[in-house]
Backbone as a ProteinNet text record, in pm:
[ID]
protein_1_A
[PRIMARY]
XXXXXXXXXXXXXXXXXXXXXXXXXXXXXXXXXXXXXXXXXXXXXXXXXXXXXXXXXXXXXXXXXXXXXXXXXXXXXXXXXXXXXXXXXXXXXXXXXXXXXXXXXXXXXXXXXXXXXXXXXXXXXXXXXXXXXXXXXXXXXXXXXXXXXXXXXXXXXXXXXXXXXXXXXXXXXXXXXXXX
[TERTIARY]
-982.2	-969	-1071.7	-1070.9	-1137.9	-1091.8	-1189.2	-1105.9	-998.6	-1016.9	-941	-831.5	-834.4	-736.6	-630.3	-676.7	-595.2	-538.5	-597.9	-528	-447.1	-450.5	-346	-247.1	-232.5	-140.5	-43.7	-122.7	-67.6	12.1	-35.2	18.4	148.5	136.5	256.4	378.8	324.9	438.4	505.6	416.2	479.7	528.8	499.1	542.6	638	695.9	756.3	884.6	958.5	1073.9	1036.5	927.4	917.4	820.9	719.5	617.2	588.1	565.2	514.6	358.6	313.1	151	69	3.9	-57.6	-198.4	-285.4	-437	-516.4	-632	-735.3	-791.5	-799.9	-862.1	-956	-981.7	-1119.7	-1119.9	-1253.5	-1296.5	-1411.8	-1392.9	-1493.5	-1565.1	-1630.8	-1669.5	-1577.4	-1439	-1361.6	-1203.8	-1187.6	-1063.8	-1084.9	-952.7	-971.2	-826.7	-827.3	-716	-669.2	-533.5	-469.7	-357.6	-357.6	-238.1	-123.9	18.3	126.4	236.5	332.1	431.2	559.8	600	693.2	831.8	881.4	1014.8	1138.3	1132.6	1254.1	1249.3	1136.8	1110.7	1066.6	1013.3	982.3	841.9	765.9	640.8	504.2	423.2	270.8	251.4	176.7	109.3	-22.9	-63.3	-196.8	-159.5	-203.4	-177.9	-336.4	-349.7	-472.4	-480.9	-553.6	-562.1	-683.9	-674.6	-812.4	-841.2	-990.4	-1069.7	-1040	-1060.8	-1005.7	-1100.2	-1237	-1288.1	-1243.3	-1220	-1190.5	-1040.1	-975.6	-825.7	-839.5	-894.3	-914.3	-975.3	-1032.6	-1124.5	-996.1	-945.1	-858.6	-734.9	-692.7	-620.6	-608.9	-755.3	-793.2	-789.6	-787.4	-786.5	-665.5	-567.7	-452.6	-395.5	-475.9	-451.7	-414.2	-470.5	-461.3	-351.9	-268.1	-189	-45.5	-24.8	85.1	94.4	-27.5	-30	25.6	40.2	81.4	241.6	315.6	472.4	524.8	628.8	734.3	793.9	837.3	908.5	852.4	696	616.5	581.5	558.2	544.1	658.1	782.2	905.9	936.1	875	900.9	820.4	892.5	858.7	678.8	583	452.4	441.7	302.1	280.2	216.9	271.4	209.9	114.2	-11.1	-83.4	-111.6	-147.1	-138.3	-269.7	-291.9	-425	-410.2	-297.3	-285.1	-294.5	-331.1	-343.7	-219.2	-224.1	-117.5	13.3	-2.2	90.8	146.9	204.8	275.1	354.2	390.1	456.4	634.8	717.7	841	954.8	921	1040.1	1030.9	1185.4	1216.5	1203.4	1235.4	1208.5	1325.5	1450.5	1589	1538.8	1476.4	1469.1	1357.5	1248.2	1167.6	1189.4	1286.3	1331.3	1429	1515.4	1585.8	1505.4	1421.8	1334.4	1253.3	1231.2	1152	1261.8	1377.3	1476.7	1505.7	1527.9	1574.1	1453.1	1321.3	1234.3	1213.2	1262.9	1279.4	1368.4	1502.1	1638.1	1591.5	1515.3	1440.5	1400.8	1273.5	1197.5	1272.8	1379.8	1436.3	1534.3	1595.3	1678.9	1568.1	1429.8	1358	1313.3	1272.3	1247.2	1351.7	1481.6	1600	1620.4	1565.8	1625.3	1720.9	1770.1	1911.9	1862	1738.4	1728.6	1578.5	1560.3	1480.4	1444	1330.5	1338	1305.8	1311.2	1280.7	1349.1	1485.8	1547.3	1433.6	1391.2	1313.2	1171.4	1119	1015.2	1049	1135.8	1167.4	1187.1	1295.9	1305.2	1196.8	1119.2	973.8	902.6	872	831.8	870.5	1018.1	1097.8	1044.9	1045	1029.1	881.2	794.4	653.8	658.9	717.9	724.7	790.5	891.3	951.2	851.2	803.1	725.9	609.2	539.8	377.5	451	564.7	607.8	667.3	723.6	776.7	655.7	535.7	442	349.3	358.5	269.5	380.4	515.3	577.5	607.1	558	557.3	634.8	722.1	814.2	768.5	667.1	646.8	769.6	861.3	966.9	1014	1037.3	1112.2	1037.8	913.3	830.6	917.1	937.8	992.1	1107	1186.4	1319.5	1321.5	1200	1177.2	1256.9	1265.2	1343.5	1280.3	1340.1	1251.4	1384.7	1347.5	1431.4	1365.9	1275.2	1177.1	1222.2	1259.4	1303.9	1203.7	1281.5	1183.2	1163.6	1027.7	1007.3	1086	1079.3	1186.4	1125.7	985.8	952.4	919.9	926	928	790	684.7	552	576.7	562.3	557.9	669	679.2	774.6	732.5	804.6	808	655.2	539	413.1	340.7	373.7	297	157	44.9	-91.9	-95.5	-180.3	-225.4	-286.6	-327.8	-382.3	-533.2	-586.9	-734	-747.7	-637.5	-634.4	-654.3	-708.5	-714.5	-619.2	-611.8	-516.2	-377.2	-361.5	-241.2	-126.3	-176.8	-91.4	-53.7	50.5	72.8	217.4	190.6	301.1	253	112.8	85.6	112.2	68	65.7	34	39.3	-14.4	12	1.3	11.7	-68.7	-112.3	-203.8	-102.9	-136.1	-46.9	-143.3	-77.1	-158.3	-80.6	-145.2	-83.8	-165.2
-5414	-5307.4	-5196.5	-5118.3	-5030	-4881.9	-4797.9	-4687.7	-4598.1	-4583.8	-4546.7	-4606.2	-4759.8	-4850.2	-4809.9	-4811.7	-4797.5	-4666.3	-4579.4	-4419.4	-4421.2	-4473.7	-4464.2	-4538.9	-4691.2	-4736.2	-4658.7	-4579.9	-4489.4	-4403.6	-4326.9	-4231.4	-4281.3	-4400.3	-4437.7	-4470.7	-4520	-4577.5	-4420.5	-4347.8	-4197.3	-4115.5	-4119	-4018.4	-4077.6	-4207.7	-4259.1	-4181.7	-4111.8	-4067.3	-3946.5	-3873.7	-3755.1	-3758.4	-3855.1	-3874.5	-4042.6	-4059.4	-4202.2	-4179.8	-4211.4	-4181.9	-4309.5	-4251.4	-4354.9	-4412.9	-4319.2	-4336	-4243.3	-4249.9	-4133.7	-4079.8	-3964.3	-3885.1	-3806.1	-3783.7	-3683.9	-3729.4	-3666.7	-3687.1	-3543.1	-3476.3	-3378.5	-3391	-3298.9	-3314.9	-3312	-3270	-3241.8	-3311.5	-3376.1	-3386.6	-3488.8	-3571	-3672.7	-3618.2	-3642.4	-3574.9	-3696	-3719.2	-3832.5	-3791.7	-3860.3	-3831.7	-3911.2	-3820.3	-3875.3	-3804.5	-3856.7	-3841.7	-3778.5	-3638.8	-3586.7	-3650.2	-3710.6	-3790.5	-3703.2	-3598.3	-3491.5	-3422.9	-3383.5	-3301.7	-3371.4	-3501	-3564.5	-3522.6	-3485.1	-3426.9	-3476.4	-3467.5	-3520.7	-3393.9	-3440.2	-3347.2	-3392.6	-3303.6	-3352.8	-3326.4	-3438.4	-3465.2	-3425.5	-3343.6	-3321.2	-3364.8	-3460.8	-3512.1	-3489.6	-3409.8	-3381.5	-3504.5	-3513.2	-3630	-3624.7	-3762.6	-3766.9	-3669.4	-3670.8	-3585.6	-3433.7	-3401.6	-3252.7	-3243.1	-3344.4	-3331.3	-3337.8	-3379.3	-3406.7	-3275.2	-3207.2	-3082.8	-2976.1	-2967.2	-2878.2	-2895.5	-3004.8	-3052.4	-2978.8	-2955.5	-2935.7	-2778.4	-2739.2	-2579.6	-2522.2	-2466.9	-2446.7	-2335.7	-2251.9	-2182.3	-2291.5	-2371.7	-2462.3	-2572.4	-2592.9	-2659.3	-2619.9	-2515	-2464.8	-2551.1	-2574	-2638.4	-2808	-2847.7	-2961.7	-2992.6	-2853.8	-2863.8	-2891	-2997.3	-3062.2	-2986.9	-2866.3	-2788.4	-2758.8	-2706.5	-2670.3	-2752.7	-2896.9	-3019.3	-3042.9	-3023.7	-3049	-2960.1	-2836.6	-2772	-2813.4	-2773.1	-2793.5	-2755.5	-2823.6	-2818.1	-2679.3	-2606.7	-2507.1	-2561.2	-2477.6	-2506.3	-2366.3	-2453.6	-2367.2	-2362.1	-2246.4	-2258.3	-2185.2	-2232.7	-2159.7	-2010.7	-1980.3	-1800.1	-1745.5	-1795.9	-1740.7	-1726	-1640.9	-1622.3	-1531.3	-1452.6	-1380.4	-1476	-1570.9	-1630.2	-1551	-1576.8	-1503.8	-1538.9	-1449	-1514.3	-1418.2	-1358.6	-1265.4	-1302	-1363.9	-1389.5	-1269.1	-1308.8	-1221.8	-1094.5	-1156.9	-1070.9	-964.6	-993.6	-932.5	-853.6	-859.7	-766.6	-663.1	-697.3	-585.3	-486.9	-538.2	-463.8	-366.4	-415.2	-312.7	-213.8	-247.2	-133.4	-55	-77.8	-3	71.4	39.3	139.3	238.8	203.9	291.4	384.1	351.4	471.4	550.1	500.4	581.5	688.9	661.3	727.5	831.5	803.3	913.6	1006.4	948.3	1037.9	1147.4	1104.3	1180.3	1281.8	1247.4	1359.8	1443.2	1407.4	1494.7	1556.7	1548.7	1641.4	1714.7	1712.5	1785.3	1764.9	1645.3	1607	1558.8	1542.1	1495.5	1595.9	1638.8	1697.6	1687	1750.7	1757.9	1611.2	1602.6	1475.5	1337.8	1370.8	1255.6	1196.2	1303.9	1279.6	1200.8	1249.4	1187.6	1044.1	1011.6	872.1	796.3	856.2	769.5	723.6	840	821.9	741.9	688.7	578.3	466.5	458.4	352.8	292.2	417	373.5	329.4	347.4	330	195.3	148.9	21.2	-101	-51.4	-117.4	-146.1	-52.5	-90.8	-171.8	-149.6	-222	-378.1	-397	-544.2	-619.9	-526.7	-570.1	-625.9	-558.3	-598.6	-715	-714.5	-816.7	-947.8	-911.9	-1034.5	-1101.3	-1028.8	-1068.2	-948.4	-991.2	-875.3	-937.5	-873	-919.2	-924	-839.4	-834.4	-970.7	-1058.8	-1181.1	-1260.9	-1275.3	-1377.6	-1419.6	-1301.9	-1352.6	-1420.4	-1410.6	-1464.1	-1595.8	-1620.2	-1717.8	-1719.6	-1588.2	-1589	-1609.9	-1628.6	-1624.8	-1582.4	-1508.5	-1550.8	-1604.2	-1659.9	-1705	-1860.9	-1898.1	-2052.5	-2168.2	-2247.6	-2384.5	-2430.2	-2516.6	-2583	-2709.6	-2761.2	-2863.3	-3008.7	-3021.8	-3126.9	-3138.1	-3264	-3273.6	-3216.3	-3173.9	-3144.5	-2982.4	-2927.4	-2764.7	-2714.5	-2603.1	-2554.1	-2385.6	-2286.1	-2146.8	-2097.7	-2141.2	-2083.9	-2193.9	-2312.8	-2409.3	-2402.4	-2457.5	-2467	-2592.8	-2613.6	-2718.4	-2710.8	-2814.3	-2795	-2856.2	-2775.9	-2836.6	-2897	-2907.6	-2966.2	-3152.6	-3166.9	-3329.6	-3413.6	-3470.7	-3597	-3529.1	-3429.6	-3372.3	-3334.6	-3304.3	-3234.6	-3092.4	-3058	-2937.9	-2931	-2819	-2796.5	-2877.3	-2913.2	-2997.6	-2891.2	-2958.3	-2875.7	-2974	-2934.2	-3025.5	-2922.6	-2993.3	-2922.5	-2998.1	-2922.4	-2993	-3075	-3206.9	-3289.1	-3352.6	-3346	-3407.4	-3522	-3665.6	-3756.7	-3830.3
-2546.1	-2471.7	-2453.9	-2359.2	-2387.5	-2446.8	-2492.6	-2577	-2445.2	-2336.6	-2240.2	-2218.7	-2195.3	-2190.4	-2329.5	-2433	-2548	-2570.3	-2509	-2495.3	-2396.4	-2268.6	-2168.2	-2230.2	-2306.7	-2352	-2464.3	-2535	-2648.8	-2567.4	-2481.6	-2372.6	-2309.4	-2252.8	-2186.6	-2281.9	-2404.2	-2502.3	-2554.8	-2591.2	-2628.5	-2553.2	-2452	-2369.4	-2242.3	-2248.9	-2158.6	-2124.4	-2223.3	-2181.7	-2098.7	-2091.1	-1992.9	-1881.7	-1907	-1778.4	-1779.8	-1661.4	-1629.9	-1611.1	-1684.3	-1708.7	-1625.1	-1526.1	-1404.3	-1420.2	-1460.5	-1442.7	-1522.8	-1560	-1578.9	-1448.5	-1462.6	-1340.9	-1372.6	-1483.9	-1533.4	-1693.8	-1717.6	-1844.1	-1891.7	-1978.8	-1998.5	-2151.1	-2207.5	-2368.1	-2458.7	-2445.7	-2515.2	-2488.3	-2392.2	-2342.8	-2215.9	-2247.9	-2109.8	-2041.5	-1907.3	-1821.2	-1720.9	-1745.7	-1695.8	-1581.1	-1477.2	-1374.3	-1400.9	-1412.4	-1458.2	-1381.9	-1363.7	-1275.5	-1379	-1383.4	-1470.4	-1411.5	-1537.5	-1468.2	-1446.3	-1532.7	-1496.6	-1358.9	-1352	-1227.6	-1123.7	-1114.1	-998.3	-933.9	-1036.5	-943.9	-995	-961.9	-1020.7	-1149	-1235	-1328.9	-1411.4	-1450.6	-1524	-1654.2	-1732.6	-1880.2	-1941	-2026.4	-2103.1	-2227.5	-2279.8	-2413	-2449.3	-2605.7	-2660.2	-2716.9	-2737.5	-2768.5	-2949.6	-3011.3	-3107.6	-3251.5	-3215.9	-3293.3	-3298.4	-3173.9	-3186.9	-3235	-3217.8	-3243.8	-3391.5	-3453.6	-3599.6	-3637.7	-3559.6	-3644.6	-3621.9	-3516.9	-3498.2	-3605.8	-3613.9	-3727.9	-3845.4	-3916.8	-3997.3	-4015.3	-3899.9	-3921.1	-3892.7	-3993.4	-4001.9	-3880.5	-3837.8	-3708.9	-3583.4	-3584.9	-3500.3	-3474.2	-3633.1	-3650	-3540.8	-3516.2	-3434.6	-3295.7	-3213.6	-3126.5	-3111.9	-3265.5	-3262.3	-3306.5	-3309.2	-3316.4	-3227.6	-3297.3	-3181.7	-3098.6	-3111.8	-3057.9	-2926.9	-2942.3	-2861.7	-2758	-2786.3	-2698.8	-2630.3	-2671.5	-2590.8	-2481.3	-2479.5	-2378.1	-2245.9	-2130.2	-1969.3	-1986.7	-1918.8	-1916.1	-1831.1	-1877	-1804.5	-1654.4	-1546	-1434.4	-1372.1	-1332.1	-1316.5	-1149.2	-1075.4	-970.2	-873.3	-773.7	-728.1	-711.2	-702.7	-701.4	-821	-928.1	-1054.5	-1116.8	-1254.7	-1359.4	-1264	-1150.1	-1100.7	-991	-989.1	-869.6	-796.6	-668.1	-602.7	-663.7	-686.1	-756.1	-646.3	-551.1	-509.4	-341.8	-317.4	-170.4	-62.2	48.2	166.6	144.1	134.5	91.2	-9.5	-115.5	-256.9	-207.1	-153.8	-78.4	-11.4	74.9	187.5	135.1	5	-37.1	-118.4	-205.5	-276.4	-187.1	-73.1	24.8	71.6	89.4	178.5	56.6	-64.9	-185.7	-205.6	-214.1	-194.6	-77.3	19.2	158.1	107.6	69.4	39.1	-94.1	-182.8	-280.4	-191	-139.5	-54.9	39.3	91.4	204.4	104.6	-28	-82.4	-133.7	-158.4	-244.3	-143	-23.4	101.1	130.1	147.5	198.8	59.2	-22.3	-131.7	-217	-207.4	-309.9	-426.3	-442.3	-595.1	-627.9	-758.6	-785.8	-945.6	-1017	-1144.2	-1191.6	-1312.5	-1367	-1317.2	-1271.2	-1179.6	-1050.2	-1008.7	-891	-932.7	-1030.2	-1088.3	-1155.1	-1233.3	-1254.9	-1139.4	-1053.3	-906.1	-839.9	-814.6	-741.8	-838.7	-922.3	-1014.2	-988.6	-971.9	-951.1	-801.2	-725.7	-599.9	-543.1	-620.3	-628.7	-677.5	-775.5	-843.4	-745.3	-668.4	-623.5	-476.2	-401.8	-309.2	-315	-461.2	-471.1	-478.5	-577.2	-599.2	-481.4	-375.6	-241.2	-165.7	-176.5	-84.7	-144.3	-299.4	-334.4	-342.2	-360.7	-356.7	-488	-589.9	-722.7	-824.9	-913.3	-1007.6	-1163.2	-1209.8	-1342.4	-1442	-1409.8	-1492.8	-1498.7	-1368.4	-1364.7	-1461.4	-1484.7	-1569.6	-1675	-1796.1	-1909.9	-1904.7	-1775.3	-1799.6	-1710	-1641.4	-1568.3	-1423.6	-1374.7	-1264.3	-1111.1	-1017.2	-911.9	-773.8	-674.1	-557.5	-459.8	-456.9	-355	-359.6	-218.7	-182.6	-240.1	-292	-336.3	-203.1	-211.1	-91.5	-86.5	38.1	54	19.3	-24.6	-23.6	-205.2	-244.3	-389.5	-470.6	-373.3	-457.7	-498.9	-396	-423.7	-468	-583.3	-598.8	-619.2	-603.7	-619.9	-564.7	-666.9	-664.9	-582.1	-568.5	-464	-540.3	-489.1	-544.1	-615.7	-696.8	-728.2	-860.1	-959.7	-1094.8	-1036.5	-982.5	-932.9	-819.3	-703	-589.1	-592.7	-485.5	-485.7	-508.3	-603.9	-602.7	-658.4	-720.5	-774.4	-672.5	-560.1	-444.9	-457.8	-396.8	-422.6	-554	-603.1	-728.8	-833.4	-829.7	-963.4	-1092.9	-1172.3	-1325.5	-1437.5	-1539	-1674	-1785.4	-1896.1	-2033.6	-2139.9	-2258	-2319.1	-2405.1	-2428.5	-2499.8	-2606.9	-2748.8	-2841.2	-2909.8	-2885	-2941.3	-3044.1
[MASK]
++++++++++++++++++++++++++++++++++++++++++++++++++++++++++++++++++++++++++++++++++++++++++++++++++++++++++++++++++++++++++++++++++++++++++++++++++++++++++++++++++++++++++++++++++++

């Protein structure tokens, strides 16, 4: 059996509860990438597996051992999108409400209803609401994995859409580093 075939068999055996590993889709100097189906979420993902030599050298480095912790591997894989790290996470209603609040704060300020420190603080809030409303992304939602954006009806794309490099992974692809 070829080295890729052996690795594919090992991946299928060790990850069968989370992924249906299908085939190799790429190989580089440090890792091999496999196409798999995320069993829980029903979407295609890319699994990057470090080559044995690199894996052995990282295992010797104590700072890299955190990559091998079982609790980190048990988390959902990271999703990378073509939009970058600031994926849109605000729905239309959320964006409109924020814009209306910003307009209301401006009206209160210009009619003299608010002034001083309160006006400054609310002015900053209004600007933040306007900016996040226009770009459709609220950084405060990311730590809590919140989104008011509707999910796509098809099984592929979710909130941010995009793919992990396009091509065969379709919309909503993603992947994570897996150490086997």
